[in-house]
XYZ file of C-alpha atoms in Angstrom:
302
model
C -11.277 24.759 51.622
C -11.963 21.281 52.970
C -9.560 18.389 52.317
C -10.409 14.717 52.173
C -8.593 13.046 55.052
C -5.985 10.876 53.374
C -5.785 7.221 54.407
C -9.372 7.107 55.616
C -10.915 5.294 52.659
C -13.240 2.485 53.625
C -12.652 -1.014 52.274
C -15.534 -0.524 49.841
C -14.084 2.787 48.636
C -10.686 1.189 48.065
C -12.332 -1.456 45.873
C -14.101 1.262 43.880
C -10.819 3.077 43.202
C -9.086 -0.194 42.285
C -11.931 -1.215 39.964
C -12.003 2.204 38.303
C -8.232 2.083 37.761
C -8.427 -1.386 36.186
C -11.299 -0.392 33.907
C -9.326 2.667 32.777
C -6.201 0.566 32.208
C -8.099 -2.005 30.144
C -9.806 0.724 28.121
C -6.398 2.244 27.279
C -4.745 -1.100 26.489
C -4.287 -2.022 22.817
C -4.070 -5.777 23.430
C -7.255 -5.764 25.517
C -9.347 -5.687 22.316
C -7.996 -9.150 21.449
C -8.651 -10.716 24.871
C -11.342 -13.205 25.801
C -11.852 -16.170 28.105
C -12.653 -18.783 25.451
C -10.301 -20.862 23.309
C -11.254 -18.887 20.213
C -9.751 -15.676 21.579
C -6.426 -14.448 20.240
C -5.323 -13.819 23.834
C -7.028 -16.306 26.123
C -7.384 -14.862 29.621
C -7.371 -17.126 32.687
C -9.059 -15.543 35.691
C -8.728 -18.307 38.278
C -6.399 -21.122 39.257
C -7.139 -24.776 38.556
C -6.596 -27.444 41.187
C -4.084 -30.052 40.014
C -2.246 -32.925 41.657
C 0.725 -30.562 42.045
C -1.239 -27.686 43.561
C -3.221 -24.781 42.178
C -1.983 -23.640 38.762
C -3.043 -21.288 35.997
C -3.450 -23.450 32.922
C -4.965 -23.381 29.451
C -5.761 -26.342 27.236
C -4.475 -26.305 23.663
C -6.626 -28.586 21.547
C -5.248 -29.651 18.184
C -7.313 -29.874 15.001
C -9.088 -33.151 14.345
C -7.245 -35.172 11.686
C -9.738 -37.872 10.669
C -12.589 -37.490 8.147
C -15.382 -38.937 10.302
C -18.152 -41.059 8.752
C -20.761 -40.481 6.056
C -24.389 -41.418 5.619
C -25.790 -43.997 8.032
C -22.417 -45.557 8.840
C -21.655 -46.158 12.506
C -20.102 -43.279 14.469
C -19.563 -45.518 17.500
C -16.126 -47.071 17.334
C -14.938 -44.429 14.860
C -14.575 -41.576 17.311
C -11.349 -39.565 17.308
C -9.595 -38.701 20.544
C -8.938 -34.973 20.924
C -5.255 -34.199 21.391
C -5.028 -31.731 24.263
C -1.894 -30.178 25.664
C -1.771 -28.336 28.996
C 0.130 -25.046 29.173
C 0.944 -23.426 32.528
C 1.134 -19.646 32.968
C 3.527 -18.503 35.690
C 2.304 -15.829 38.094
C 4.074 -12.686 39.243
C 3.180 -9.155 40.299
C 4.090 -5.749 38.889
C 3.827 -2.646 41.056
C 4.283 1.082 40.807
C 3.585 4.053 43.056
C 3.203 7.818 42.898
C 3.766 10.438 45.589
C 2.954 14.113 45.886
C 5.499 16.765 46.903
C 3.775 17.881 50.080
C 1.127 20.185 51.491
C 2.830 23.425 50.512
C 3.346 22.550 46.842
C 0.117 20.601 46.486
C -2.672 23.174 46.567
C -5.292 20.711 45.387
C -7.539 18.537 47.470
C -6.538 14.965 48.246
C -9.347 13.631 46.061
C -7.697 15.304 43.040
C -4.374 13.708 43.916
C -6.127 10.336 44.037
C -7.803 10.996 40.688
C -4.594 12.152 39.019
C -2.655 9.278 40.568
C -5.288 6.796 39.406
C -5.104 8.029 35.827
C -1.298 8.012 35.769
C -1.076 4.522 37.277
C -3.795 3.205 34.963
C -1.880 4.519 31.944
C 1.337 2.970 33.291
C -0.392 -0.384 33.817
C -1.959 -0.452 30.347
C 1.348 0.518 28.699
C 3.344 -2.138 30.542
C 0.779 -4.867 29.814
C 0.883 -3.898 26.122
C 4.708 -3.941 26.164
C 4.976 -7.302 27.925
C 2.337 -8.871 25.666
C 4.052 -7.598 22.506
C 7.489 -8.783 23.655
C 6.098 -12.185 24.650
C 4.381 -12.613 21.291
C 7.480 -11.510 19.375
C 9.771 -13.735 21.442
C 11.911 -10.792 22.598
C 13.521 -10.752 26.058
C 12.108 -8.371 28.669
C 15.609 -6.883 28.859
C 14.526 -4.785 25.870
C 11.845 -2.198 25.283
C 9.591 -2.580 22.274
C 11.730 -0.072 20.349
C 14.788 -2.298 20.761
C 16.499 -0.143 23.399
C 17.729 -1.933 26.520
C 15.825 -1.278 29.714
C 17.634 0.555 32.499
C 19.740 -1.572 34.820
C 17.265 -1.042 37.673
C 14.326 -2.491 35.698
C 12.988 -5.652 37.333
C 10.989 -6.870 34.322
C 13.784 -9.266 33.205
C 13.371 -11.216 36.478
C 9.601 -11.650 36.274
C 8.644 -15.273 36.936
C 7.257 -15.666 33.419
C 10.220 -13.919 31.745
C 12.003 -17.269 31.371
C 9.080 -18.554 29.280
C 9.654 -15.946 26.554
C 10.916 -17.892 23.546
C 12.085 -16.820 20.104
C 9.850 -17.743 17.141
C 10.177 -21.434 16.281
C 11.713 -22.600 13.007
C 8.490 -22.903 11.010
C 6.853 -19.801 12.510
C 9.616 -17.225 12.089
C 9.656 -15.635 8.629
C 10.985 -12.469 7.029
C 9.915 -10.394 4.045
C 12.746 -10.078 1.530
C 11.080 -7.399 -0.528
C 9.969 -10.003 -3.047
C 8.565 -12.825 -0.935
C 8.608 -14.676 2.368
C 11.617 -16.648 3.620
C 12.816 -18.120 6.912
C 13.973 -15.266 9.094
C 17.559 -14.305 9.810
C 17.669 -10.761 11.174
C 21.367 -10.468 10.312
C 20.441 -10.741 6.624
C 17.871 -7.962 6.623
C 18.702 -4.946 4.443
C 16.901 -1.741 3.535
C 15.578 -3.554 0.459
C 13.289 -5.683 2.663
C 10.483 -3.118 2.370
C 6.851 -4.232 2.897
C 4.751 -4.210 -0.251
C 1.134 -4.909 -1.109
C 1.833 -8.622 -1.576
C 3.011 -8.869 2.018
C -0.149 -7.171 3.264
C -2.195 -9.701 1.299
C -0.221 -12.546 2.887
C -0.336 -11.139 6.440
C -3.350 -9.276 7.903
C -1.874 -6.263 9.731
C -2.825 -4.068 12.745
C -0.483 -1.125 13.326
C 0.746 -0.253 16.837
C 3.791 1.505 18.255
C 4.529 -1.338 20.693
C 5.148 -3.932 17.970
C 8.828 -4.799 18.454
C 11.293 -2.821 16.352
C 14.917 -1.688 16.538
C 14.419 2.092 16.284
C 15.716 2.606 19.815
C 18.511 0.037 19.665
C 22.087 1.281 19.803
C 24.243 1.205 16.665
C 25.536 -2.324 16.241
C 22.558 -3.803 18.106
C 20.048 -3.337 15.295
C 19.578 -5.903 12.500
C 21.503 -6.526 9.316
C 25.066 -7.766 8.855
C 26.572 -4.768 10.636
C 23.786 -4.354 13.176
C 22.781 -0.975 11.706
C 19.550 -1.776 9.804
C 16.243 -0.872 11.450
C 13.676 -3.644 11.333
C 10.412 -4.723 12.899
C 8.745 -8.041 13.711
C 5.214 -8.182 12.308
C 3.049 -10.906 13.853
C 0.124 -12.850 12.432
C -1.907 -14.162 15.363
C -4.634 -16.773 15.562
C -6.719 -18.196 18.409
C -4.727 -18.793 21.622
C -1.700 -16.955 20.234
C -1.085 -15.714 23.775
C -2.335 -16.664 27.213
C -2.677 -14.188 30.069
C -3.289 -14.816 33.752
C -5.412 -12.042 35.270
C -6.119 -12.628 38.967
C -8.596 -10.094 40.283
C -8.468 -6.335 40.603
C -5.252 -4.415 41.247
C -4.469 -3.790 44.927
C -4.770 -0.093 45.827
C -2.734 1.033 48.855
C -2.227 4.507 50.271
C 0.397 5.750 52.698
C 1.203 9.036 54.413
C 4.778 10.281 54.844
C 6.445 13.048 56.846
C 3.719 13.390 59.476
C 0.952 13.450 56.913
C 2.488 16.160 54.716
C 3.097 13.845 51.775
C 0.906 11.097 50.386
C 1.576 8.111 48.152
C -0.469 5.597 46.194
C 0.820 2.161 45.239
C -0.794 -0.269 42.790
C -0.024 -4.012 42.627
C -1.295 -6.272 39.828
C -0.977 -10.052 39.689
C -0.548 -11.309 36.132
C 1.260 -13.757 33.903
C 1.892 -14.094 30.169
C 2.747 -17.057 27.963
C 3.163 -17.731 24.248
C 1.776 -21.296 23.962
C 3.694 -23.878 21.958
C 2.336 -27.153 20.613
C 3.572 -30.182 18.682
C 2.732 -29.542 15.033
C 0.779 -32.270 13.273
C 2.604 -31.273 10.071
C 6.252 -31.116 11.156
C 6.145 -33.188 14.355
C 8.224 -30.465 16.034
C 7.170 -28.162 18.861
C 6.118 -24.877 17.253
C 4.506 -21.624 18.334
C 0.833 -22.505 18.604
C -0.786 -19.628 16.743
C 1.767 -16.928 15.936
C 3.634 -16.464 12.675
C 6.247 -13.701 12.715
C 7.523 -11.782 9.704
C 10.692 -9.676 10.046
C 11.305 -6.855 7.591
C 12.968 -3.486 7.108
C 11.492 -0.467 8.904
C 12.112 2.875 7.221
């Protein structure tokens, strides 16, 4: 049986493996279906940095709705133009990485190419899952210290120190609601009870996509859930419009291979540069800074 010589991939081959991994990750990602590069996308993706007076930055422009009525008939448009109110939002950049390693020549009876293929699939699934998790937590305004099921991440998790983790903000006053079982009200998770069950009226009010990574408290410890005693399971449903989230996506993942123990063991590491931000904008209605295009609705989860 012939074995592919590990570590001898050409630069072009490395790019092929990296591209294939990224395509697989995007195909598996739930939030990818809502991504686009234009301002009408629910998750606007920035793929390159913009030169500014303070250096290269990843930015998106939030443009508010026009407030004036314009002109009618043959009346003059010149002199009656309305200035567009734009607000720049910066997405911070960081990198997430993960690696896999085989056990060694004796236990690994497959060819190296199969280890690469299996490693690619596992790392692609990891990357898609973590992007989904981070996007859902960012949208819900939940710290990266938690998983999407409300459980705390292990103490060795480095997600809470991501550069863009400090930009995760709780829903603003006019964007954070809860379903009381009878209607919508401003959210207070401590007040949620098992009577706050979604009904048809809520579905009419909020268009819903179902996904396991929407934040909930199923995995939270007793006392850390919602409700007065911290023992009520709840979830944060989100209604998202254009530019609800912004994501920085700089190029393909980096694919690196390494041999250990005199070539008996092999590892693959993947690095991905990215950033996430929930844009906020001064509301023309309230005059306060609010989440730009996300309305959350907290309710009981059976």
